[in-house]
XYZ file of C-alpha atoms in Angstrom:
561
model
C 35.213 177.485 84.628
C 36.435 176.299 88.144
C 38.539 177.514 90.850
C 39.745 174.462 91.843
C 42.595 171.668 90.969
C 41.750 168.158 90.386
C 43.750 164.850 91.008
C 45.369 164.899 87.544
C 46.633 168.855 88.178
C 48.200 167.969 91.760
C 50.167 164.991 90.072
C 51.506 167.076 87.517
C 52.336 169.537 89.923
C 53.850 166.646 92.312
C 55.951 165.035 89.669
C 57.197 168.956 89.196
C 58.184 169.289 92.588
C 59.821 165.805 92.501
C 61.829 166.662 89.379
C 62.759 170.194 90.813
C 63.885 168.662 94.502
C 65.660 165.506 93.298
C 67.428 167.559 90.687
C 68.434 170.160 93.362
C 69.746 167.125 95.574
C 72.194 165.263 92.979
C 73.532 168.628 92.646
C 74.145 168.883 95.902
C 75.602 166.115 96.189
C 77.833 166.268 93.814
C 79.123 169.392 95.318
C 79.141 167.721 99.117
C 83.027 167.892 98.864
C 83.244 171.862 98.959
C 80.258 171.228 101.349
C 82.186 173.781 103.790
C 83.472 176.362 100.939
C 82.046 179.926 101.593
C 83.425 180.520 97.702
C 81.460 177.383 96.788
C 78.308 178.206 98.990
C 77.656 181.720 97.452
C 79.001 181.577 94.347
C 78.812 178.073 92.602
C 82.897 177.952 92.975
C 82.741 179.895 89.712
C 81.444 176.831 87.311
C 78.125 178.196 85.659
C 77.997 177.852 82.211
C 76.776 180.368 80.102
C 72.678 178.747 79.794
C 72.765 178.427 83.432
C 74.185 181.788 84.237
C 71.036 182.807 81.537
C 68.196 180.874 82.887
C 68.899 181.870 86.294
C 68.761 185.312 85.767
C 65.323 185.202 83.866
C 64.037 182.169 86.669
C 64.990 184.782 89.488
C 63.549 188.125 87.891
C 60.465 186.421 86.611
C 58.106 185.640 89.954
C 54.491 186.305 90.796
C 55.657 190.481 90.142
C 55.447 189.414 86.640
C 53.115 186.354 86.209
C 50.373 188.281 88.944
C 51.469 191.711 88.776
C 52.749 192.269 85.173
C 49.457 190.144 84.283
C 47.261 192.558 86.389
C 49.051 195.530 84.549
C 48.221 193.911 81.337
C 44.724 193.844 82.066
C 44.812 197.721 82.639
C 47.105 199.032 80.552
C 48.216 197.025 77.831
C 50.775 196.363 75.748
C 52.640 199.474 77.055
C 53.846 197.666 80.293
C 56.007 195.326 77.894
C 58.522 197.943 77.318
C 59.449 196.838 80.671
C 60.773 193.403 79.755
C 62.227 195.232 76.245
C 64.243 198.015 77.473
C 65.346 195.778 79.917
C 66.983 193.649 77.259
C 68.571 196.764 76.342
C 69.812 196.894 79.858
C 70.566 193.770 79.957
C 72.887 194.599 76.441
C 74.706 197.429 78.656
C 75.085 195.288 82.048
C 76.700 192.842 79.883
C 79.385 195.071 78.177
C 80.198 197.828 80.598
C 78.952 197.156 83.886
C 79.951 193.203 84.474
C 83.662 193.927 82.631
C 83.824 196.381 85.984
C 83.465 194.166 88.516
C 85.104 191.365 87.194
C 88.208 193.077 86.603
C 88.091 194.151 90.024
C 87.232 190.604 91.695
C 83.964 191.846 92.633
C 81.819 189.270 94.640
C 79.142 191.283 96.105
C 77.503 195.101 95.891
C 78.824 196.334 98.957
C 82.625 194.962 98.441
C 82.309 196.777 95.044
C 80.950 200.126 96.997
C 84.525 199.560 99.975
C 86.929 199.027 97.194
C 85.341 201.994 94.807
C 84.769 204.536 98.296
C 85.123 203.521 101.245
C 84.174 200.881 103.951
C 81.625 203.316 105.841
C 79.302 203.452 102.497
C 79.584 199.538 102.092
C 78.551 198.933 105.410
C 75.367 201.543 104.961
C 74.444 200.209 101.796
C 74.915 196.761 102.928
C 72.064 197.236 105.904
C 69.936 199.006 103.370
C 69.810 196.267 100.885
C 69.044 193.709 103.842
C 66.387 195.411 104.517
C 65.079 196.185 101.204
C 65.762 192.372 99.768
C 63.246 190.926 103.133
C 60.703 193.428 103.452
C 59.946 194.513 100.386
C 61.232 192.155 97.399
C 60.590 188.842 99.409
C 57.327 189.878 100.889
C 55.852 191.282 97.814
C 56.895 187.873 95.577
C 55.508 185.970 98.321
C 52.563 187.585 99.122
C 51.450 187.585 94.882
C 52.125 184.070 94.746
C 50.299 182.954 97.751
C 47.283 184.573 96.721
C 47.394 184.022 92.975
C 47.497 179.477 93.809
C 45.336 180.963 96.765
C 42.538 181.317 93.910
C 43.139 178.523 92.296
C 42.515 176.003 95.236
C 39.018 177.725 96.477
C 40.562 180.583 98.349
C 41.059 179.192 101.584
C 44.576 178.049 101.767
C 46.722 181.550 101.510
C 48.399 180.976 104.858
C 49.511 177.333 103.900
C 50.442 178.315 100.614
C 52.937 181.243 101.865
C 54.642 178.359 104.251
C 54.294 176.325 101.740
C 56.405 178.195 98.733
C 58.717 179.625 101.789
C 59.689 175.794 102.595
C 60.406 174.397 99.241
C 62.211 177.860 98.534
C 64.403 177.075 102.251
C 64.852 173.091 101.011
C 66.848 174.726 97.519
C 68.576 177.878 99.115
C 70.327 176.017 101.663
C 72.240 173.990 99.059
C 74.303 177.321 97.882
C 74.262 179.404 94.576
C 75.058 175.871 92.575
C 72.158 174.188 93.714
C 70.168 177.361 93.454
C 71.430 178.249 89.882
C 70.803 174.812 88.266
C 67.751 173.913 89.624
C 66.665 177.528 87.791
C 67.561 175.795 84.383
C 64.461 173.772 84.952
C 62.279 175.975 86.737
C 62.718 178.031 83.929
C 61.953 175.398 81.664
C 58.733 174.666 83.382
C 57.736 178.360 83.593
C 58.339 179.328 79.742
C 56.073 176.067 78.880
C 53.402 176.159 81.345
C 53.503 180.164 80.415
C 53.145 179.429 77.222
C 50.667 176.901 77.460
C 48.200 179.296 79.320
C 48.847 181.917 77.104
C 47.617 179.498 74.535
C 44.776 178.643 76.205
C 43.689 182.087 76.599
C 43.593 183.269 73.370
C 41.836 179.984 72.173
C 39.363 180.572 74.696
C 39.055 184.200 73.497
C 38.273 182.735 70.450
C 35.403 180.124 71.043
C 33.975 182.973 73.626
C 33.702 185.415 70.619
C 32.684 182.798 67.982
C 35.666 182.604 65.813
C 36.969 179.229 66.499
C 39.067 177.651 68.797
C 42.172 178.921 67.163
C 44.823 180.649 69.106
C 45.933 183.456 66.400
C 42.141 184.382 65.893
C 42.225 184.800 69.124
C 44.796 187.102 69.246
C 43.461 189.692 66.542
C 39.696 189.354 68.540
C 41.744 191.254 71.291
C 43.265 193.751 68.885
C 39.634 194.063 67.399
C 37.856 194.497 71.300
C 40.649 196.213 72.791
C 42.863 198.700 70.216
C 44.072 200.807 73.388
C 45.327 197.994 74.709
C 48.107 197.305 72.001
C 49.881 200.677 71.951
C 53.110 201.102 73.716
C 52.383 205.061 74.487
C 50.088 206.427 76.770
C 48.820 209.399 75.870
C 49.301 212.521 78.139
C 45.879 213.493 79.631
C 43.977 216.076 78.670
C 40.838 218.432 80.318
C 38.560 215.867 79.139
C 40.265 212.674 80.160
C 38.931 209.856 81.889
C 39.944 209.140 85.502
C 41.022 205.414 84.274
C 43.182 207.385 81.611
C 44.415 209.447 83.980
C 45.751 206.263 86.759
C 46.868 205.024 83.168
C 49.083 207.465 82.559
C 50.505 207.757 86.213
C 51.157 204.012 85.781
C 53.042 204.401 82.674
C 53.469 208.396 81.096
C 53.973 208.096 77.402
C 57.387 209.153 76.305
C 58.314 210.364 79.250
C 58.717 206.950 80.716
C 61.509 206.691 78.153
C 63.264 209.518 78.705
C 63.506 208.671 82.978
C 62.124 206.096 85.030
C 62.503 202.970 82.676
C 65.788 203.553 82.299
C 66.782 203.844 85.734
C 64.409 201.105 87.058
C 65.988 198.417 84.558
C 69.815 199.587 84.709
C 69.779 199.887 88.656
C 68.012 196.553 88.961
C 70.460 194.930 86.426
C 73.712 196.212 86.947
C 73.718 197.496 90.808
C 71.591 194.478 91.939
C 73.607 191.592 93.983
C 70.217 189.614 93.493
C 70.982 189.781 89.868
C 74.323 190.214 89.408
C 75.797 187.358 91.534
C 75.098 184.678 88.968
C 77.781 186.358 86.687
C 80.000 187.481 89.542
C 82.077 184.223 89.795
C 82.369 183.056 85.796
C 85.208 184.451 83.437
C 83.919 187.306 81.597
C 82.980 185.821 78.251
C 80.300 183.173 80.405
C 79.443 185.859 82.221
C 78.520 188.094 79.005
C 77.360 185.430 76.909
C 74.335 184.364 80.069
C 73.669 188.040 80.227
C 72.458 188.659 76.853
C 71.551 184.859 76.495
C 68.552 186.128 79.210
C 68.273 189.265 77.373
C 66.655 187.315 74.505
C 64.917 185.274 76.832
C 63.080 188.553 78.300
C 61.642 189.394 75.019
C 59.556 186.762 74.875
C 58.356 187.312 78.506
C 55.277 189.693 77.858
C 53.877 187.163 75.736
C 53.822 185.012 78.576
C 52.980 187.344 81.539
C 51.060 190.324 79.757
C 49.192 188.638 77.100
C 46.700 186.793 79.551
C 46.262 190.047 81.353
C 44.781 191.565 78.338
C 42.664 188.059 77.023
C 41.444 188.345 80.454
C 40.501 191.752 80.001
C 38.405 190.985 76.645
C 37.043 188.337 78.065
C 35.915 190.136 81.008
C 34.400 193.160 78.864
C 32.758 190.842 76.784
C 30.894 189.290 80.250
C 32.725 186.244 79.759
C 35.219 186.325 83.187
C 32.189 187.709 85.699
C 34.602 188.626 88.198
C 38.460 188.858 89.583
C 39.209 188.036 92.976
C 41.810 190.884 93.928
C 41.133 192.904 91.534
C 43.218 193.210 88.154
C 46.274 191.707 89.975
C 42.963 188.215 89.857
C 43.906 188.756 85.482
C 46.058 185.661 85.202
C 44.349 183.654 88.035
C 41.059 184.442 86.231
C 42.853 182.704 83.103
C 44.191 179.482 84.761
C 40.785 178.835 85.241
C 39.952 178.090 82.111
C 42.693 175.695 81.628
C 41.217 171.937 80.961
C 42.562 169.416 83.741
C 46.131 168.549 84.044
C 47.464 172.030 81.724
C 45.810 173.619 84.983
C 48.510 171.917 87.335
C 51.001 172.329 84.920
C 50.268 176.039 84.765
C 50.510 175.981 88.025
C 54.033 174.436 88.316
C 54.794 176.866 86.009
C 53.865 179.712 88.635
C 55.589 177.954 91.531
C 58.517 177.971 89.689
C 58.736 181.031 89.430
C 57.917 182.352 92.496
C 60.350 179.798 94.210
C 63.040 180.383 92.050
C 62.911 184.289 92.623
C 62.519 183.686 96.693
C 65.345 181.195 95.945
C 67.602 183.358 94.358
C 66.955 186.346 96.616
C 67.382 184.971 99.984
C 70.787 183.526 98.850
C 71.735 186.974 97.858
C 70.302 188.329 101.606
C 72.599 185.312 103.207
C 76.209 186.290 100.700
C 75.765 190.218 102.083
C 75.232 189.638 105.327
C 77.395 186.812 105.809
C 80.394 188.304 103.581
C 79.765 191.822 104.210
C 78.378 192.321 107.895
C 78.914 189.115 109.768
C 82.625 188.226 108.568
C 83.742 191.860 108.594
C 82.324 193.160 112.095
C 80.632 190.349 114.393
C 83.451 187.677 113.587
C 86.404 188.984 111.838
C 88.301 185.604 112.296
C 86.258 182.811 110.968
C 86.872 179.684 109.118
C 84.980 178.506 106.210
C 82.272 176.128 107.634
C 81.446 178.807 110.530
C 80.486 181.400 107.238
C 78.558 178.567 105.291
C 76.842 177.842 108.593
C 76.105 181.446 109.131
C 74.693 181.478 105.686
C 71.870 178.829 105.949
C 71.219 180.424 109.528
C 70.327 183.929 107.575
C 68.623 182.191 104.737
C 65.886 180.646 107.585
C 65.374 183.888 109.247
C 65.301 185.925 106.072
C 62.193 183.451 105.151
C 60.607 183.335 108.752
C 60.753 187.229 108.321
C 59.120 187.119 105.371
C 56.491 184.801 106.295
C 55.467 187.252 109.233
C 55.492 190.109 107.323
C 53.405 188.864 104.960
C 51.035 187.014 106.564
C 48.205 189.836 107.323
C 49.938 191.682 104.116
C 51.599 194.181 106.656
C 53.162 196.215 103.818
C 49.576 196.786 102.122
C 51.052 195.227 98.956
C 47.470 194.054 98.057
C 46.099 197.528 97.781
C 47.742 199.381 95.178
C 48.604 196.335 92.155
C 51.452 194.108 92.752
C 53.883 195.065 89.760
C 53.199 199.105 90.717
C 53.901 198.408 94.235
C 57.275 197.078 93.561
C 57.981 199.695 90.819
C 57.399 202.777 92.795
C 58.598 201.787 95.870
C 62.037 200.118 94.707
C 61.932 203.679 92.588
C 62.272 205.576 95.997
C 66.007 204.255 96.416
C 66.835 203.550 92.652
C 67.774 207.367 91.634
C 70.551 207.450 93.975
C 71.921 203.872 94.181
C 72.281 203.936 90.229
C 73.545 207.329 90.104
C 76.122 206.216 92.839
C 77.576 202.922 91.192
C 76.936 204.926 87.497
C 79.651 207.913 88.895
C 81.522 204.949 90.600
C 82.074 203.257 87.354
C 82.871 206.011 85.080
C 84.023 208.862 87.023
C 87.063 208.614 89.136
C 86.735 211.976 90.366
C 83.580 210.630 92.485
C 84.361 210.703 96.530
C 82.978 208.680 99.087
C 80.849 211.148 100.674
C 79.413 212.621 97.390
C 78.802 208.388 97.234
C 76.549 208.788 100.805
C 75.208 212.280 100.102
C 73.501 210.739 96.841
C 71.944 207.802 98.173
C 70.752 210.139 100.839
C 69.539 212.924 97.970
C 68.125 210.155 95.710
C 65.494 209.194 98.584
C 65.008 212.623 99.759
C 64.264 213.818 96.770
C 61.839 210.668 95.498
C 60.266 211.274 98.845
C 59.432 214.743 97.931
C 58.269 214.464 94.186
C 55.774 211.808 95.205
C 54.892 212.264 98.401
C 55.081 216.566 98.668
C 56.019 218.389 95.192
C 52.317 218.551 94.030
C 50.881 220.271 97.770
C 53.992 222.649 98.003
C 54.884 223.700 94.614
C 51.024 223.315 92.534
C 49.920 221.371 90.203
C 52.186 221.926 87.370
C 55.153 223.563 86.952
C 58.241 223.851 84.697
C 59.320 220.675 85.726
C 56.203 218.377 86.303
C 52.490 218.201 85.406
C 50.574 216.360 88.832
C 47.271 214.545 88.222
C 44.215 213.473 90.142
C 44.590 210.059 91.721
C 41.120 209.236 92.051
C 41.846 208.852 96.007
C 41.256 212.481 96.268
C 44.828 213.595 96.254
C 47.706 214.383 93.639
C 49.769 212.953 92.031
C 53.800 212.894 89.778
C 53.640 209.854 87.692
C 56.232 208.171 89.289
C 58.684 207.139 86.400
C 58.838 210.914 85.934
C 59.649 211.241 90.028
C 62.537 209.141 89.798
C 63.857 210.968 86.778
C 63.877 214.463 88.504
C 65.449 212.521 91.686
C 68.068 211.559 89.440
C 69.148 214.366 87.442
C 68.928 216.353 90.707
C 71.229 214.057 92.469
C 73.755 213.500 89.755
C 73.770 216.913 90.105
C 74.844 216.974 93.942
C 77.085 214.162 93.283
C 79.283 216.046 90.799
C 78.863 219.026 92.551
C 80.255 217.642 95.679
C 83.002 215.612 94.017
C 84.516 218.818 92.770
C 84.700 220.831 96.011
C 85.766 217.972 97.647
C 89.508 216.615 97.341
C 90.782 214.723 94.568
C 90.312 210.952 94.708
C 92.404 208.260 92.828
C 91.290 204.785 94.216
C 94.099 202.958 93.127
C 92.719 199.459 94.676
C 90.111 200.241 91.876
C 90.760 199.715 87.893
C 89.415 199.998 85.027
C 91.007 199.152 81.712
C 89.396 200.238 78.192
C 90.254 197.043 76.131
C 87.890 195.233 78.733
C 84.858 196.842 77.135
C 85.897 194.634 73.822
C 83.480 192.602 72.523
C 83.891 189.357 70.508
C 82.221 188.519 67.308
C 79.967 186.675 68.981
C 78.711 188.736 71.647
C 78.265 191.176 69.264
C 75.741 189.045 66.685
C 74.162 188.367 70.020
C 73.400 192.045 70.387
C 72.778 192.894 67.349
C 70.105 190.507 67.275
C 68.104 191.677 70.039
C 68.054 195.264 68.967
C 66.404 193.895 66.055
C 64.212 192.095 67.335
C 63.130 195.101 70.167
C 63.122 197.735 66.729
C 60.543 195.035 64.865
C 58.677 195.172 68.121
C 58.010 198.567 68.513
C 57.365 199.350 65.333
C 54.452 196.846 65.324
C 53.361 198.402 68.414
C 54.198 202.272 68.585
């Protein structure tokens, strides 16, 4: 076991970057014609085909949060923190026939147009800022501080710094092609990153195997883990008792058993699906049978993700209870690092690819989607009302750079304190503080016409307050446990709401507000906005499609429950 790369793993990671850069450039090239196109820029000029639209939603959502942090949450939990990926192909199942039939049929091209033509231009613009902010210093600086330090461990542990410029340059070199260039080049980063992630898994189990004498034999492998670690393959956490554990305990504030089902999943996955120009702009300019067709195309695609991102996180945990993996450098979010290591020369690089890919493909993809807000919704609409084409294209790669640069800085003494609480739970419970009201806000948008703009503001507003309060406050000011919430020990001295649980009291209470205010308030009809029933159709097609994950998700959990 080494934590270093040899010749034969930089040229396969070389050739990778080769592939991934020429690839982005013929593109590019081909599209130098529409070179000045804002439409073309930031939205592909409406071309993606359905596999494209697909692979670079899964290449964008899957980045070092998964590979590093999903990994890490593997190690300590289990199989339970799959049901993220498989409820989120549910999502995915309702983005695809509600949600995206919404926006399409109102020419939607980014979240905060959708927010001015549903309210009214003062919550655009606030929601606008807020996701600028939230997209740089949060979602880019958490993918690109895991990444760094996960090929940080690989190469010896003195390179992090280089690393982070590194993956923020190749990121800049694709990004300032457009949404085409960015889209396309996903097919094969997501290519690279299902094979290299499978690979490793591979690896790991076989390795399980030799170290606990059953053969070098992958499916042995598997069933050694289910034999060393039984907790580890059941999707509920069970509620804690007098007698628990303190790891049970941070267990089940990580991930609470049912009630994870009944609350936070939900709104984590449909908020980050459906309300999320980071995810949503791939489908934004195709007709809506490509659009629904890549949606639940990457809706399959995420049900194989755990077995690529989780499973290593528990081998390494069985590996590392059985004194086989001595240590983990950064603790469980070290789980998949800890793996590559055991790769054989060349597979290592490859692995390796596979992680770039996906952390460049998700900084990719989400500094394109910080350049098409502010450039469509701030710049254009209050610095420079009356612009042509190449000025907003121009003002687009300008915003990529400094979204990046920001990033970089932000990141580089981990200013955010990312590293100390687990990468994946970071994001989770932090993105959670907003996620109550934004969802509730596009949810009432969507489906209630009765919803006014300022029940629109006051939610977003309640949906923070009140996330702010369950898990920062509730358990000093109210006690320990009440008729709404049970608080447990966090090991850090303090208190705690598991957090899925917070955002599901921050929702219902702010739904609550929303309606309430939408009713005293005067009646609305926002006749710039429509919504037709017979768009919710779904063809023969789409519907196998669906019908197929759901049971593939039911033969999942019953293996697992």
């Amino acid at each position: 076991m080494t934590n270093s790369l040899a010749t034969t793993d930089y040229v396969v990671f070389i050739v990778y970057f080769l592939v991934v850069s020429l690839y982005g450039y013929s593109i590019y090239h081909k599209r130098q014609r529409n070179e000045h196109d804002a439409k073309a820029f930031f939205l592909a000029e409406g071309t993606l085909t359905w596999w494209a639209i697909g692979a670079s939603l899964i290449a964008s959502n899957i980045s070092a949060e998964q590979f590093i942090g999903m990994s890490g949450e593997g190690f300590f939990l289990g199989v339970a923190v799959a049901a993220y990926e498989w409820i989120a192909a549910i999502a995915l199942i309702i983005v695809a026939v509600w949600f995206i039939p919404v926006y399409l049929k109102n020419k939607i091209y980014t979240m905060p147009q959708f927010l001015k033509t549903r309210y009214n231009e003062s919550v655009a613009l606030i929601m606008a800022i807020f996701w600028l902010f939230l997209y740089v210093f949060v979602n880019l600086t958490s993918i690109l501080y895991l990444g760094a330090v996960a090929i940080n461990g690989l190469t010896g542990g003195e390179y992090l710094h280089v690393i982070m410029i590194g993956l923020a340059v190749f990121a800049l070199f694709i990004s300032l092609g457009g949404m085409k260039v960015v889209a396309y080049t996903d097919v094969i980063q997501v290519a690279v990153l299902i094979f290299g992630g499978l690979v490793t898994t591979y690896i790991a189990l076989t390795v399980v195997g030799e170290k606990y004498g059953v053969g070098s034999n992958a499916i042995a492998g598997f069933k050694v883990l289910m034999d060393q670690a039984p907790d580890h393959f059941k999707m509920i956490i069970p509620r804690p008792t007098a007698t628990s554990t303190q790891n049970e305990i941070s267990k089940y504030l990580t991930f609470p058993g049912l009630a994870s089902y009944l609350a936070g999943i939900w709104i984590i996955n449909l908020n980050y699906w459906g309300c999320n120009q980071y995810i949503t702009q791939r489908a934004l300019g195709a007709d809506l049978h490509t659009a629904r067709t890549g949606i639940l195309f990457a809706g399959l695609l995420k049900l194989m993700m755990p077995l690529i991102v989780m499973l290593p996180g528990i081998a390494a945990y069985v590996l590392y209870k059985g004194g086989h993996l001595p240590q983990l450098i950064g603790g469980k979010d070290g789980a998949y690092s800890a793996v590559l290591t055991f790769l054989p020369t060349g597979l290592k690089g490859l692995s390796v690819a596979a992680l770039t890919a996906a952390i460049v493909a998700s900084l990719a993809g989400k500094v394109n989607s910080i350049s098409t807000i502010f450039t469509l919704d701030v710049y254009s609409k209050y610095f420079q009302k009356e612009t042509d084409q190449k000025s907003l294209v121009y003002v687009g790669r300008v915003t990529v750079v400094i979204g990046l640069v920001l990033a970089v800085l932000f990141t580089w003494n981990d200013l955010l304190g990312i590293g100390g609480v687990g990468g994946f739970t970071y994001i989770q419970k932090y993105t959670g503080f907003i996620s109550p009201g934004v969802f509730a806000m596009f949810f009432l948008g969507m489906f209630w016409k009765r919803t006014t703009g300022a029940a629109a503001i006051a939610g977003v507003l309640a949906g923070f307050l009140f996330s702010v309060f369950f898990n920062e406050l509730a358990p000093g000011l109210l006690g320990h446990e009440t008729i709404l919430y049970t608080a447990y020990p966090n090991g850090s001295g303090g208190w705690e709401i598991p957090f899925h649980i917070c955002m599901g009291l921050s929702f219902a209470f702010t739904m609550v507000i929303m309606i309430a205010m939408s009713y005293a308030g005067p009646k609305v009809n926002p006749k710039a906005f429509e919504l037709d029933k017979s768009m919710f159709n779904v063809k023969p097609s789409t519907l196998a499609l669906i019908i197929l994950t759901l049971l593939i998700i039911t033969a999942l959990y019953v293996k697992f429950w």
